[in-house]
Amino acid sequence: ASLQPADLHDVIDQALSLYDGLFPGVTFERRLAPDLPPLRLDPDQMKRALINLVDNAVEATEGRGRILVATEYDRAEGRARLVVADDGPGIAPADRDRLFVPHFSTKKRGSGLGLAIVSRIVQDHLGTIRAEENTPRGARFVVELPA
């Protein structure tokens, strides 16, 4: 990754613009932290990671649902959070530990590399990623990056 000061919100805008009008049954919601500082990012790589997460969310909702993309800034911890959440069926607890393993997939099609690629990009940014349950239903992916 070629890290440079960049605006994560610009990356989000670029990634989500690719979905404009493509999935009329999906509502994309943004909740972006107004105080998020510039982060050391490779904008192209982070955009790729975000697209993989949003593609998975669209597929999980079967084209009919709500997808939230949010940022949070934890000044005390010096961390920025990027959240992608959906209201699909969620992730089985037994699968959660294997989500980021290459070639693991719960889908009938695909290579099982999407989340492994996301995990690698996040690691290259000195960050972490985890999958959680989304309340009241669905999945929530949380990326934490140094800020």
GROMACS .gro file of N, CA and C in nm:
model
  441
    1ALA      N    1   0.084  -0.118   0.000
    1ALA     CA    2   0.000   0.000   0.000
    1ALA      C    3   0.088   0.124   0.000
    2SER      N    4   0.048   0.222  -0.078
    2SER     CA    5   0.118   0.350  -0.083
    2SER      C    6   0.040   0.450   0.002
    3LEU      N    7   0.077   0.459   0.130
    3LEU     CA    8   0.001   0.539   0.225
    3LEU      C    9   0.036   0.687   0.213
    4GLN      N   10  -0.069   0.768   0.210
    4GLN     CA   11  -0.054   0.913   0.203
    4GLN      C   12  -0.173   0.975   0.273
    5PRO      N   13  -0.160   1.100   0.320
    5PRO     CA   14  -0.275   1.163   0.384
    5PRO      C   15  -0.392   1.172   0.285
    6ALA      N   16  -0.507   1.123   0.327
    6ALA     CA   17  -0.625   1.122   0.239
    6ALA      C   18  -0.751   1.130   0.323
    7ASP      N   19  -0.858   1.170   0.257
    7ASP     CA   20  -0.988   1.184   0.322
    7ASP      C   21  -1.069   1.056   0.300
    8LEU      N   22  -1.094   0.982   0.407
    8LEU     CA   23  -1.171   0.858   0.398
    8LEU      C   24  -1.311   0.884   0.342
    9HIS      N   25  -1.368   0.999   0.372
    9HIS     CA   26  -1.502   1.031   0.322
    9HIS      C   27  -1.503   1.046   0.169
   10ASP      N   28  -1.394   1.097   0.112
   10ASP     CA   29  -1.383   1.102  -0.034
   10ASP      C   30  -1.380   0.961  -0.093
   11VAL      N   31  -1.308   0.871  -0.027
   11VAL     CA   32  -1.302   0.732  -0.072
   11VAL      C   33  -1.442   0.669  -0.067
   12ILE      N   34  -1.514   0.694   0.040
   12ILE     CA   35  -1.651   0.642   0.054
   12ILE      C   36  -1.741   0.697  -0.056
   13ASP      N   37  -1.733   0.828  -0.081
   13ASP     CA   38  -1.815   0.889  -0.186
   13ASP      C   39  -1.785   0.826  -0.322
   14GLN      N   40  -1.657   0.806  -0.353
   14GLN     CA   41  -1.619   0.746  -0.481
   14GLN      C   42  -1.671   0.604  -0.493
   15ALA      N   43  -1.656   0.527  -0.385
   15ALA     CA   44  -1.701   0.387  -0.390
   15ALA      C   45  -1.853   0.378  -0.402
   16LEU      N   46  -1.925   0.454  -0.321
   16LEU     CA   47  -2.071   0.445  -0.324
   16LEU      C   48  -2.132   0.502  -0.451
   17SER      N   49  -2.061   0.594  -0.517
   17SER     CA   50  -2.113   0.648  -0.643
   17SER      C   51  -2.126   0.538  -0.750
   18LEU      N   52  -2.047   0.432  -0.737
   18LEU     CA   53  -2.055   0.321  -0.832
   18LEU      C   54  -2.188   0.246  -0.824
   19TYR      N   55  -2.258   0.262  -0.713
   19TYR     CA   56  -2.384   0.189  -0.691
   19TYR      C   57  -2.508   0.272  -0.725
   20ASP      N   58  -2.487   0.401  -0.760
   20ASP     CA   59  -2.600   0.490  -0.790
   20ASP      C   60  -2.690   0.429  -0.896
   21GLY      N   61  -2.815   0.404  -0.860
   21GLY     CA   62  -2.914   0.354  -0.955
   21GLY      C   63  -2.905   0.207  -0.989
   22LEU      N   64  -2.805   0.136  -0.940
   22LEU     CA   65  -2.789  -0.005  -0.976
   22LEU      C   66  -2.883  -0.099  -0.901
   23PHE      N   67  -2.914  -0.067  -0.778
   23PHE     CA   68  -2.995  -0.154  -0.693
   23PHE      C   69  -3.110  -0.074  -0.634
   24PRO      N   70  -3.219  -0.057  -0.710
   24PRO     CA   71  -3.328   0.029  -0.662
   24PRO      C   72  -3.392  -0.022  -0.533
   25GLY      N   73  -3.377  -0.150  -0.501
   25GLY     CA   74  -3.435  -0.204  -0.378
   25GLY      C   75  -3.347  -0.188  -0.256
   26VAL      N   76  -3.227  -0.133  -0.276
   26VAL     CA   77  -3.132  -0.116  -0.166
   26VAL      C   78  -3.122   0.032  -0.130
   27THR      N   79  -3.135   0.061  -0.002
   27THR     CA   80  -3.115   0.197   0.048
   27THR      C   81  -2.976   0.206   0.108
   28PHE      N   82  -2.897   0.299   0.056
   28PHE     CA   83  -2.764   0.322   0.110
   28PHE      C   84  -2.771   0.442   0.203
   29GLU      N   85  -2.730   0.421   0.326
   29GLU     CA   86  -2.732   0.527   0.426
   29GLU      C   87  -2.588   0.558   0.465
   30ARG      N   88  -2.558   0.686   0.478
   30ARG     CA   89  -2.424   0.730   0.522
   30ARG      C   90  -2.439   0.803   0.654
   31ARG      N   91  -2.351   0.768   0.747
   31ARG     CA   92  -2.339   0.842   0.873
   31ARG      C   93  -2.191   0.870   0.891
   32LEU      N   94  -2.148   0.987   0.849
   32LEU     CA   95  -2.005   1.017   0.847
   32LEU      C   96  -1.969   1.116   0.957
   33ALA      N   97  -1.867   1.081   1.032
   33ALA     CA   98  -1.821   1.164   1.144
   33ALA      C   99  -1.768   1.297   1.093
   34PRO      N  100  -1.823   1.408   1.140
   34PRO     CA  101  -1.779   1.539   1.091
   34PRO      C  102  -1.637   1.574   1.134
   35ASP      N  103  -1.587   1.509   1.240
   35ASP     CA  104  -1.455   1.545   1.293
   35ASP      C  105  -1.344   1.449   1.250
   36LEU      N  106  -1.372   1.362   1.151
   36LEU     CA  107  -1.272   1.264   1.108
   36LEU      C  108  -1.155   1.336   1.040
   37PRO      N  109  -1.033   1.320   1.092
   37PRO     CA  110  -0.918   1.386   1.030
   37PRO      C  111  -0.871   1.308   0.907
   38PRO      N  112  -0.783   1.368   0.825
   38PRO     CA  113  -0.722   1.291   0.716
   38PRO      C  114  -0.648   1.171   0.776
   39LEU      N  115  -0.652   1.059   0.703
   39LEU     CA  116  -0.585   0.937   0.748
   39LEU      C  117  -0.476   0.901   0.648
   40ARG      N  118  -0.379   0.821   0.695
   40ARG     CA  119  -0.277   0.770   0.603
   40ARG      C  120  -0.336   0.650   0.531
   41LEU      N  121  -0.373   0.671   0.404
   41LEU     CA  122  -0.441   0.569   0.326
   41LEU      C  123  -0.377   0.553   0.189
   42ASP      N  124  -0.400   0.437   0.131
   42ASP     CA  125  -0.385   0.419  -0.013
   42ASP      C  126  -0.529   0.426  -0.064
   43PRO      N  127  -0.570   0.541  -0.118
   43PRO     CA  128  -0.712   0.558  -0.153
   43PRO      C  129  -0.766   0.449  -0.246
   44ASP      N  130  -0.687   0.406  -0.344
   44ASP     CA  131  -0.735   0.304  -0.438
   44ASP      C  132  -0.756   0.171  -0.367
   45GLN      N  133  -0.662   0.134  -0.281
   45GLN     CA  134  -0.676   0.006  -0.209
   45GLN      C  135  -0.793   0.011  -0.111
   46MET      N  136  -0.808   0.123  -0.041
   46MET     CA  137  -0.918   0.134   0.055
   46MET      C  138  -1.052   0.133  -0.019
   47LYS      N  139  -1.057   0.195  -0.136
   47LYS     CA  140  -1.179   0.192  -0.218
   47LYS      C  141  -1.212   0.049  -0.257
   48ARG      N  142  -1.109  -0.027  -0.296
   48ARG     CA  143  -1.130  -0.168  -0.333
   48ARG      C  144  -1.186  -0.247  -0.215
   49ALA      N  145  -1.131  -0.224  -0.097
   49ALA     CA  146  -1.179  -0.293   0.023
   49ALA      C  147  -1.325  -0.258   0.050
   50LEU      N  148  -1.358  -0.130   0.040
   50LEU     CA  149  -1.494  -0.086   0.066
   50LEU      C  150  -1.591  -0.144  -0.036
   51ILE      N  151  -1.551  -0.148  -0.163
   51ILE     CA  152  -1.637  -0.207  -0.267
   51ILE      C  153  -1.662  -0.354  -0.237
   52ASN      N  154  -1.561  -0.427  -0.195
   52ASN     CA  155  -1.581  -0.569  -0.159
   52ASN      C  156  -1.681  -0.583  -0.045
   53LEU      N  157  -1.670  -0.498   0.056
   53LEU     CA  158  -1.762  -0.505   0.170
   53LEU      C  159  -1.905  -0.469   0.128
   54VAL      N  160  -1.919  -0.365   0.045
   54VAL     CA  161  -2.052  -0.324   0.000
   54VAL      C  162  -2.112  -0.429  -0.094
   55ASP      N  163  -2.030  -0.486  -0.183
   55ASP     CA  164  -2.080  -0.593  -0.271
   55ASP      C  165  -2.137  -0.709  -0.188
   56ASN      N  166  -2.065  -0.747  -0.084
   56ASN     CA  167  -2.113  -0.855   0.003
   56ASN      C  168  -2.244  -0.816   0.071
   57ALA      N  169  -2.254  -0.691   0.114
   57ALA     CA  170  -2.376  -0.645   0.180
   57ALA      C  171  -2.494  -0.646   0.083
   58VAL      N  172  -2.471  -0.601  -0.040
   58VAL     CA  173  -2.578  -0.601  -0.142
   58VAL      C  174  -2.625  -0.744  -0.165
   59GLU      N  175  -2.529  -0.836  -0.178
   59GLU     CA  176  -2.564  -0.976  -0.201
   59GLU      C  177  -2.640  -1.034  -0.081
   60ALA      N  178  -2.598  -0.998   0.039
   60ALA     CA  179  -2.664  -1.049   0.160
   60ALA      C  180  -2.809  -1.002   0.168
   61THR      N  181  -2.836  -0.881   0.123
   61THR     CA  182  -2.973  -0.829   0.130
   61THR      C  183  -3.057  -0.876   0.011
   62GLU      N  184  -2.994  -0.950  -0.080
   62GLU     CA  185  -3.061  -0.998  -0.201
   62GLU      C  186  -3.124  -0.883  -0.278
   63GLY      N  187  -3.054  -0.769  -0.275
   63GLY     CA  188  -3.100  -0.653  -0.352
   63GLY      C  189  -3.220  -0.581  -0.295
   64ARG      N  190  -3.258  -0.615  -0.172
   64ARG     CA  191  -3.373  -0.550  -0.108
   64ARG      C  192  -3.341  -0.529   0.040
   65GLY      N  193  -3.288  -0.414   0.072
   65GLY     CA  194  -3.256  -0.391   0.212
   65GLY      C  195  -3.188  -0.258   0.233
   66ARG      N  196  -3.125  -0.247   0.347
   66ARG     CA  197  -3.059  -0.122   0.387
   66ARG      C  198  -2.912  -0.153   0.417
   67ILE      N  199  -2.825  -0.068   0.364
   67ILE     CA  200  -2.682  -0.079   0.389
   67ILE      C  201  -2.634   0.052   0.448
   68LEU      N  202  -2.570   0.043   0.560
   68LEU     CA  203  -2.516   0.160   0.629
   68LEU      C  204  -2.365   0.163   0.610
   69VAL      N  205  -2.313   0.278   0.571
   69VAL     CA  206  -2.169   0.301   0.569
   69VAL      C  207  -2.146   0.419   0.664
   70ALA      N  208  -2.069   0.395   0.768
   70ALA     CA  209  -2.050   0.497   0.871
   70ALA      C  210  -1.903   0.510   0.907
   71THR      N  211  -1.868   0.629   0.955
   71THR     CA  212  -1.735   0.651   1.012
   71THR      C  213  -1.752   0.706   1.152
   72GLU      N  214  -1.653   0.674   1.234
   72GLU     CA  215  -1.648   0.725   1.371
   72GLU      C  216  -1.502   0.761   1.398
   73TYR      N  217  -1.483   0.860   1.482
   73TYR     CA  218  -1.347   0.901   1.519
   73TYR      C  219  -1.335   0.894   1.669
   74ASP      N  220  -1.243   0.811   1.716
   74ASP     CA  221  -1.215   0.799   1.858
   74ASP      C  222  -1.083   0.873   1.885
   75ARG      N  223  -1.097   0.998   1.920
   75ARG     CA  224  -0.979   1.084   1.941
   75ARG      C  225  -0.891   1.029   2.053
   76ALA      N  226  -0.952   0.980   2.160
   76ALA     CA  227  -0.876   0.932   2.276
   76ALA      C  228  -0.787   0.813   2.237
   77GLU      N  229  -0.839   0.723   2.153
   77GLU     CA  230  -0.762   0.605   2.111
   77GLU      C  231  -0.681   0.630   1.985
   78GLY      N  232  -0.704   0.744   1.920
   78GLY     CA  233  -0.635   0.771   1.794
   78GLY      C  234  -0.674   0.674   1.686
   79ARG      N  235  -0.804   0.639   1.681
   79ARG     CA  236  -0.852   0.539   1.586
   79ARG      C  237  -0.971   0.594   1.508
   80ALA      N  238  -0.975   0.559   1.381
   80ALA     CA  239  -1.092   0.586   1.298
   80ALA      C  240  -1.160   0.452   1.272
   81ARG      N  241  -1.292   0.454   1.269
   81ARG     CA  242  -1.368   0.333   1.240
   81ARG      C  243  -1.448   0.353   1.113
   82LEU      N  244  -1.446   0.253   1.029
   82LEU     CA  245  -1.529   0.246   0.910
   82LEU      C  246  -1.621   0.127   0.929
   83VAL      N  247  -1.751   0.151   0.924
   83VAL     CA  248  -1.849   0.045   0.947
   83VAL      C  249  -1.931   0.025   0.821
   84VAL      N  250  -1.947  -0.101   0.780
   84VAL     CA  251  -2.040  -0.137   0.673
   84VAL      C  252  -2.134  -0.240   0.733
   85ALA      N  253  -2.262  -0.204   0.740
   85ALA     CA  254  -2.361  -0.290   0.804
   85ALA      C  255  -2.478  -0.313   0.708
   86ASP      N  256  -2.539  -0.430   0.716
   86ASP     CA  257  -2.655  -0.459   0.633
   86ASP      C  258  -2.763  -0.523   0.718
   87ASP      N  259  -2.883  -0.534   0.662
   87ASP     CA  260  -2.993  -0.598   0.734
   87ASP      C  261  -3.032  -0.732   0.669
   88GLY      N  262  -2.931  -0.801   0.616
   88GLY     CA  263  -2.950  -0.934   0.559
   88GLY      C  264  -2.963  -1.038   0.669
   89PRO      N  265  -2.941  -1.165   0.634
   89PRO     CA  266  -2.959  -1.274   0.732
   89PRO      C  267  -2.850  -1.284   0.838
   90GLY      N  268  -2.740  -1.212   0.819
   90GLY     CA  269  -2.632  -1.219   0.918
   90GLY      C  270  -2.536  -1.332   0.887
   91ILE      N  271  -2.441  -1.352   0.978
   91ILE     CA  272  -2.336  -1.452   0.961
   91ILE      C  273  -2.349  -1.554   1.073
   92ALA      N  274  -2.348  -1.680   1.037
   92ALA     CA  275  -2.356  -1.786   1.137
   92ALA      C  276  -2.234  -1.776   1.229
   93PRO      N  277  -2.255  -1.787   1.361
   93PRO     CA  278  -2.141  -1.778   1.454
   93PRO      C  279  -2.027  -1.875   1.419
   94ALA      N  280  -2.060  -1.992   1.368
   94ALA     CA  281  -1.957  -2.091   1.334
   94ALA      C  282  -1.870  -2.044   1.218
   95ASP      N  283  -1.924  -1.957   1.134
   95ASP     CA  284  -1.849  -1.908   1.017
   95ASP      C  285  -1.766  -1.784   1.047
   96ARG      N  286  -1.797  -1.714   1.154
   96ARG     CA  287  -1.737  -1.583   1.179
   96ARG      C  288  -1.584  -1.588   1.188
   97ASP      N  289  -1.529  -1.693   1.249
   97ASP     CA  290  -1.384  -1.702   1.266
   97ASP      C  291  -1.311  -1.732   1.135
   98ARG      N  292  -1.384  -1.782   1.035
   98ARG     CA  293  -1.319  -1.821   0.910
   98ARG      C  294  -1.342  -1.723   0.795
   99LEU      N  295  -1.415  -1.616   0.821
   99LEU     CA  296  -1.455  -1.524   0.714
   99LEU      C  297  -1.339  -1.468   0.635
  100PHE      N  298  -1.227  -1.443   0.701
  100PHE     CA  299  -1.115  -1.376   0.636
  100PHE      C  300  -1.008  -1.473   0.586
  101VAL      N  301  -1.038  -1.603   0.590
  101VAL     CA  302  -0.946  -1.706   0.542
  101VAL      C  303  -0.964  -1.719   0.390
  102PRO      N  304  -0.854  -1.715   0.314
  102PRO     CA  305  -0.867  -1.729   0.169
  102PRO      C  306  -0.942  -1.856   0.130
  103HIS      N  307  -1.028  -1.844   0.031
  103HIS     CA  308  -1.107  -1.951  -0.029
  103HIS      C  309  -1.220  -2.001   0.059
  104PHE      N  310  -1.243  -1.940   0.175
  104PHE     CA  311  -1.361  -1.974   0.254
  104PHE      C  312  -1.477  -1.889   0.204
  105SER      N  313  -1.590  -1.953   0.179
  105SER     CA  314  -1.707  -1.880   0.132
  105SER      C  315  -1.833  -1.950   0.178
  106THR      N  316  -1.935  -1.870   0.205
  106THR     CA  317  -2.067  -1.925   0.235
  106THR      C  318  -2.157  -1.912   0.112
  107LYS      N  319  -2.102  -1.860   0.002
  107LYS     CA  320  -2.179  -1.838  -0.119
  107LYS      C  321  -2.165  -1.956  -0.215
  108LYS      N  322  -2.262  -1.967  -0.304
  108LYS     CA  323  -2.256  -2.074  -0.405
  108LYS      C  324  -2.157  -2.040  -0.515
  109ARG      N  325  -2.133  -1.910  -0.537
  109ARG     CA  326  -2.039  -1.870  -0.642
  109ARG      C  327  -1.933  -1.777  -0.583
  110GLY      N  328  -1.827  -1.759  -0.658
  110GLY     CA  329  -1.720  -1.672  -0.611
  110GLY      C  330  -1.602  -1.754  -0.562
  111SER      N  331  -1.490  -1.686  -0.541
  111SER     CA  332  -1.365  -1.754  -0.508
  111SER      C  333  -1.337  -1.762  -0.359
  112GLY      N  334  -1.414  -1.688  -0.279
  112GLY     CA  335  -1.384  -1.684  -0.137
  112GLY      C  336  -1.263  -1.598  -0.105
  113LEU      N  337  -1.228  -1.507  -0.197
  113LEU     CA  338  -1.112  -1.421  -0.175
  113LEU      C  339  -1.148  -1.279  -0.134
  114GLY      N  340  -1.272  -1.237  -0.150
  114GLY     CA  341  -1.312  -1.100  -0.125
  114GLY      C  342  -1.274  -1.050   0.013
  115LEU      N  343  -1.316  -1.122   0.117
  115LEU     CA  344  -1.287  -1.077   0.253
  115LEU      C  345  -1.140  -1.098   0.290
  116ALA      N  346  -1.075  -1.197   0.230
  116ALA     CA  347  -0.931  -1.214   0.253
  116ALA      C  348  -0.854  -1.095   0.196
  117ILE      N  349  -0.899  -1.047   0.079
  117ILE     CA  350  -0.837  -0.928   0.019
  117ILE      C  351  -0.861  -0.806   0.107
  118VAL      N  352  -0.985  -0.789   0.154
  118VAL     CA  353  -1.017  -0.678   0.244
  118VAL      C  354  -0.928  -0.682   0.367
  119SER      N  355  -0.914  -0.800   0.427
  119SER     CA  356  -0.833  -0.816   0.547
  119SER      C  357  -0.688  -0.776   0.519
  120ARG      N  358  -0.637  -0.817   0.404
  120ARG     CA  359  -0.498  -0.785   0.369
  120ARG      C  360  -0.479  -0.634   0.351
  121ILE      N  361  -0.574  -0.570   0.283
  121ILE     CA  362  -0.566  -0.425   0.263
  121ILE      C  363  -0.569  -0.353   0.398
  122VAL      N  364  -0.658  -0.396   0.486
  122VAL     CA  365  -0.668  -0.334   0.619
  122VAL      C  366  -0.537  -0.353   0.696
  123GLN      N  367  -0.479  -0.473   0.689
  123GLN     CA  368  -0.350  -0.498   0.756
  123GLN      C  369  -0.241  -0.409   0.699
  124ASP      N  370  -0.242  -0.390   0.566
  124ASP     CA  371  -0.142  -0.302   0.503
  124ASP      C  372  -0.156  -0.158   0.550
  125HIS      N  373  -0.274  -0.123   0.602
  125HIS     CA  374  -0.299   0.011   0.657
  125HIS      C  375  -0.280   0.014   0.809
  126LEU      N  376  -0.220  -0.094   0.864
  126LEU     CA  377  -0.194  -0.109   1.007
  126LEU      C  378  -0.324  -0.106   1.088
  127GLY      N  379  -0.429  -0.158   1.028
  127GLY     CA  380  -0.560  -0.160   1.093
  127GLY      C  381  -0.607  -0.301   1.124
  128THR      N  382  -0.729  -0.308   1.173
  128THR     CA  383  -0.792  -0.436   1.204
  128THR      C  384  -0.933  -0.438   1.144
  129ILE      N  385  -0.985  -0.557   1.125
  129ILE     CA  386  -1.123  -0.573   1.079
  129ILE      C  387  -1.187  -0.686   1.158
  130ARG      N  388  -1.315  -0.667   1.188
  130ARG     CA  389  -1.389  -0.773   1.256
  130ARG      C  390  -1.532  -0.774   1.204
  131ALA      N  391  -1.595  -0.890   1.218
  131ALA     CA  392  -1.735  -0.905   1.180
  131ALA      C  393  -1.816  -0.921   1.307
  132GLU      N  394  -1.931  -0.855   1.310
  132GLU     CA  395  -2.020  -0.860   1.427
  132GLU      C  396  -2.162  -0.881   1.379
  133GLU      N  397  -2.249  -0.913   1.475
  133GLU     CA  398  -2.391  -0.913   1.445
  133GLU      C  399  -2.438  -0.769   1.437
  134ASN      N  400  -2.531  -0.743   1.347
  134ASN     CA  401  -2.592  -0.611   1.338
  134ASN      C  402  -2.729  -0.620   1.406
  135THR      N  403  -2.759  -0.528   1.492
  135THR     CA  404  -2.886  -0.532   1.564
  135THR      C  405  -2.987  -0.446   1.490
  136PRO      N  406  -3.108  -0.491   1.462
  136PRO     CA  407  -3.169  -0.615   1.508
  136PRO      C  408  -3.138  -0.736   1.419
  137ARG      N  409  -3.087  -0.713   1.295
  137ARG     CA  410  -3.051  -0.828   1.212
  137ARG      C  411  -2.946  -0.787   1.111
  138GLY      N  412  -2.873  -0.887   1.063
  138GLY     CA  413  -2.774  -0.861   0.959
  138GLY      C  414  -2.633  -0.874   1.010
  139ALA      N  415  -2.540  -0.826   0.928
  139ALA     CA  416  -2.398  -0.833   0.960
  139ALA      C  417  -2.341  -0.692   0.963
  140ARG      N  418  -2.232  -0.678   1.038
  140ARG     CA  419  -2.167  -0.548   1.055
  140ARG      C  420  -2.017  -0.574   1.051
  141PHE      N  421  -1.948  -0.509   0.958
  141PHE     CA  422  -1.803  -0.519   0.949
  141PHE      C  423  -1.744  -0.388   0.999
  142VAL      N  424  -1.647  -0.399   1.089
  142VAL     CA  425  -1.585  -0.280   1.150
  142VAL      C  426  -1.436  -0.282   1.118
  143VAL      N  427  -1.393  -0.178   1.048
  143VAL     CA  428  -1.252  -0.159   1.016
  143VAL      C  429  -1.202  -0.049   1.108
  144GLU      N  430  -1.093  -0.074   1.179
  144GLU     CA  431  -1.031   0.027   1.263
  144GLU      C  432  -0.895   0.061   1.204
  145LEU      N  433  -0.870   0.191   1.190
  145LEU     CA  434  -0.746   0.239   1.131
  145LEU      C  435  -0.682   0.344   1.222
  146PRO      N  436  -0.548   0.354   1.220
  146PRO     CA  437  -0.484   0.458   1.299
  146PRO      C  438  -0.522   0.596   1.245
  147ALA      N  439  -0.547   0.689   1.338
  147ALA     CA  440  -0.584   0.825   1.297
  147ALA      C  441  -0.489   0.925   1.359
   0.00000   0.00000   0.00000
